[in-house]
Short mmCIF file of C-alpha atoms and ligand atoms in Angstrom, two decimals:
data_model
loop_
_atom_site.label_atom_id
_atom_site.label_comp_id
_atom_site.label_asym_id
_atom_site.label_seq_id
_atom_site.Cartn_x
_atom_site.Cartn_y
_atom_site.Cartn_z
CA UNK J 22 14.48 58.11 27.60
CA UNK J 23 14.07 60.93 29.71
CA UNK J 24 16.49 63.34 32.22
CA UNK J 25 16.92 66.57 33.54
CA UNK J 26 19.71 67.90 30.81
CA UNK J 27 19.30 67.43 27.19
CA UNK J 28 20.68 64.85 25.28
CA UNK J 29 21.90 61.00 25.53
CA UNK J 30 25.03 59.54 25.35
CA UNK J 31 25.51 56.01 24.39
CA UNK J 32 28.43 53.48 25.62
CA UNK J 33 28.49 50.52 23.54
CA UNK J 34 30.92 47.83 22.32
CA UNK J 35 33.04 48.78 19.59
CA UNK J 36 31.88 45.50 17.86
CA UNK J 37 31.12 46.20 13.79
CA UNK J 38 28.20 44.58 14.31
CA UNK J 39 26.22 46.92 16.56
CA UNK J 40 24.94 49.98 14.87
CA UNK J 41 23.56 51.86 18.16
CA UNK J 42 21.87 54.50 16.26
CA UNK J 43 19.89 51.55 14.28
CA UNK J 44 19.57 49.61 16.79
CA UNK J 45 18.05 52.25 19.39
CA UNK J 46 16.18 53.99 16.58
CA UNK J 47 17.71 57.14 17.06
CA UNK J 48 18.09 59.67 13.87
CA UNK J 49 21.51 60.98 13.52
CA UNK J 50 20.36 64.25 13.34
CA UNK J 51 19.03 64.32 17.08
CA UNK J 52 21.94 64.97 20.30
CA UNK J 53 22.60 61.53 20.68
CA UNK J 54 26.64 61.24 21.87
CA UNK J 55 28.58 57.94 20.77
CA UNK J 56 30.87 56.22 23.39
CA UNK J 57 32.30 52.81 22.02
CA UNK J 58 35.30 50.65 23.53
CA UNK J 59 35.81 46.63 23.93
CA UNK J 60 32.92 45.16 25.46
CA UNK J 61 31.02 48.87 26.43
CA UNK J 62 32.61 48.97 29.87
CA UNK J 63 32.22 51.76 32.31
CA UNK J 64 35.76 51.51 33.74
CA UNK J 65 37.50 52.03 30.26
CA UNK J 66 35.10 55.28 29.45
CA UNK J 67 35.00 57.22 32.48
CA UNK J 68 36.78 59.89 32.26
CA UNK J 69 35.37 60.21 28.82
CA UNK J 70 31.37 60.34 30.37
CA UNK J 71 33.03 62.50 32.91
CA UNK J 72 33.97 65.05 30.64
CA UNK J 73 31.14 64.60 28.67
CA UNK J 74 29.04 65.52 31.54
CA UNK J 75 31.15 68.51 32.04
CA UNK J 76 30.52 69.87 28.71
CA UNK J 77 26.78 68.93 27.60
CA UNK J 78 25.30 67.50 30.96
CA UNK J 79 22.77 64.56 29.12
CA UNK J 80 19.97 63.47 30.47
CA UNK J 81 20.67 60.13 29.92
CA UNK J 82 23.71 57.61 29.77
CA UNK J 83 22.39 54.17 28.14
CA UNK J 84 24.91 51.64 27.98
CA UNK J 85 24.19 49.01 25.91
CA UNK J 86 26.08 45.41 26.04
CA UNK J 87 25.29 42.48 23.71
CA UNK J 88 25.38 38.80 23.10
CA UNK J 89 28.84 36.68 21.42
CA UNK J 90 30.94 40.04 22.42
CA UNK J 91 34.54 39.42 22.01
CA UNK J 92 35.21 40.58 25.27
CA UNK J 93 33.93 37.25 27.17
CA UNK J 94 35.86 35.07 24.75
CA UNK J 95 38.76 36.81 25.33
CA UNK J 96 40.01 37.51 28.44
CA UNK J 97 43.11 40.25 29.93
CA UNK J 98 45.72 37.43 30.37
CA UNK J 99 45.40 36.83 26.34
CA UNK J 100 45.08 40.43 25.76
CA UNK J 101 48.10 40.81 28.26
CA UNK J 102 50.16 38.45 26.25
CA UNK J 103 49.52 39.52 23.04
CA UNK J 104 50.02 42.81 24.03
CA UNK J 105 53.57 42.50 25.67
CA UNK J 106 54.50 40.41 22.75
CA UNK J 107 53.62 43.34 20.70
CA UNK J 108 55.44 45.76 23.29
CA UNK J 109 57.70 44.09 25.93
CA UNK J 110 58.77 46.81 26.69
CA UNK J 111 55.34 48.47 28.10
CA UNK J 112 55.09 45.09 29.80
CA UNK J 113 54.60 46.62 33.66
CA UNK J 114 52.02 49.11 31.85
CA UNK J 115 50.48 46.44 30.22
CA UNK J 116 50.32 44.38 33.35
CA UNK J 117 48.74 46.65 35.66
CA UNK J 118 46.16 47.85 33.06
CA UNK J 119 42.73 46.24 32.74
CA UNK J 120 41.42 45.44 29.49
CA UNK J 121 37.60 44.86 29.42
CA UNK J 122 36.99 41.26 29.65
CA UNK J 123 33.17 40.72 30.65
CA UNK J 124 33.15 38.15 33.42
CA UNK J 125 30.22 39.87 35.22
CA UNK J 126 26.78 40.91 34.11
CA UNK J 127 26.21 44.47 32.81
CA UNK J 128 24.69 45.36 36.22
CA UNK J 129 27.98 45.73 37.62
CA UNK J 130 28.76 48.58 34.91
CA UNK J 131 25.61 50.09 36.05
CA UNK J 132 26.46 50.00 39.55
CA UNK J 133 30.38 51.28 38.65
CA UNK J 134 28.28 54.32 37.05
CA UNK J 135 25.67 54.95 39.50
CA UNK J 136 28.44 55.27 42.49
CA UNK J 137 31.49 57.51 40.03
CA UNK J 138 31.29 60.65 41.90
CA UNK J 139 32.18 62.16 38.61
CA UNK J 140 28.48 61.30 37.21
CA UNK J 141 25.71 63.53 38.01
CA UNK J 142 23.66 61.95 40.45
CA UNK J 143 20.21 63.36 38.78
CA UNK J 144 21.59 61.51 35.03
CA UNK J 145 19.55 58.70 34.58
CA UNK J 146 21.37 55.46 33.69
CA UNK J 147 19.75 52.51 31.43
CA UNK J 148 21.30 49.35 30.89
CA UNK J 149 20.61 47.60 27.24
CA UNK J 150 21.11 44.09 26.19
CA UNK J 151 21.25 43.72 22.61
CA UNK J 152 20.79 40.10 21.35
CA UNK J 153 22.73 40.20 18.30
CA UNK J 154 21.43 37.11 16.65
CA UNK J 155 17.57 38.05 17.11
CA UNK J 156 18.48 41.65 17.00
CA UNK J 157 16.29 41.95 20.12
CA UNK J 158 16.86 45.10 22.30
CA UNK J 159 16.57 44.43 26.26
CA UNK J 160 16.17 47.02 29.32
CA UNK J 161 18.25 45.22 31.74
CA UNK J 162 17.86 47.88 34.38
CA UNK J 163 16.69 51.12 35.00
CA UNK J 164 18.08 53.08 37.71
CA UNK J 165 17.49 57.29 38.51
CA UNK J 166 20.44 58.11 40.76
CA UNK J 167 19.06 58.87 44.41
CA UNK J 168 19.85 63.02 44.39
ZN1 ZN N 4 31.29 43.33 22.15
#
């Protein structure tokens, strides 16, 4: 992976099963920056890339989905319910908040990234499919931000 600044950040699912530094090969010792939340969605972490950005300006934002993630066998409306159930009264919080489920294909994460005015439009952006029942790692796409 290459880019302009230094460094790589990772947004993954927060699934125990994926180890992104094992699974990208990447030694703990190098500037590699950990992002994790249901299902690896852009929508939930950008304010967190945002400020990232701010502080350390990577190269590089890989986000990196994978196969049997809990966030396409669950969707909001169970997450919703469970949730008000658990807090009725956050219930018109909880309502108007999205939650992560996967419906679309990583590519729309991508795209959510590529057009956040908050991103740097020289970072370079690589979307990662990890199969995690072959343990095969996937480029879905590769896209360098028009400047
Ligand atoms: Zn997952």
């Amino acid at each position: 992976m290459r880019g302009t600044g230094a460094g790589v950040v990772v947004l993954s699912c927060s699934d125990p099963r994926l180890n992104p530094y094992q699974i990208l090969g990447i030694d703990p010792t190098l500037k590699a920056t950990m992002v994790r939340n249901a299902g690896g969605r852009v929508f939930d972490a950008i304010r967190t890339l945002a400020v990232l950005q701010t502080i350390g300006q990577p190269g590089t934002i890989a986000v990196m989905h994978h196969t049997d993630c809990g966030m396409t066998h669950f969707h909001d409306v169970d997450v919703k319910k469970a949730l008000v159930e658990l807090a009725p009264q956050e219930k018109e919080v909880i309502e108007a908040s999205k939650f992560g489920e996967i419906t679309t294909s990583i590519r729309v994460d991508i795209a959510l990234l590529k057009a956040s005015p908050l991103i740097r439009k020289d970072t370079q952006i690589v979307g990662l499919k990890y199969d995690i029942s072959t343990g095969e790692l996937s480029v879905v796409d590769e896209i360098k931000s028009e400047l």
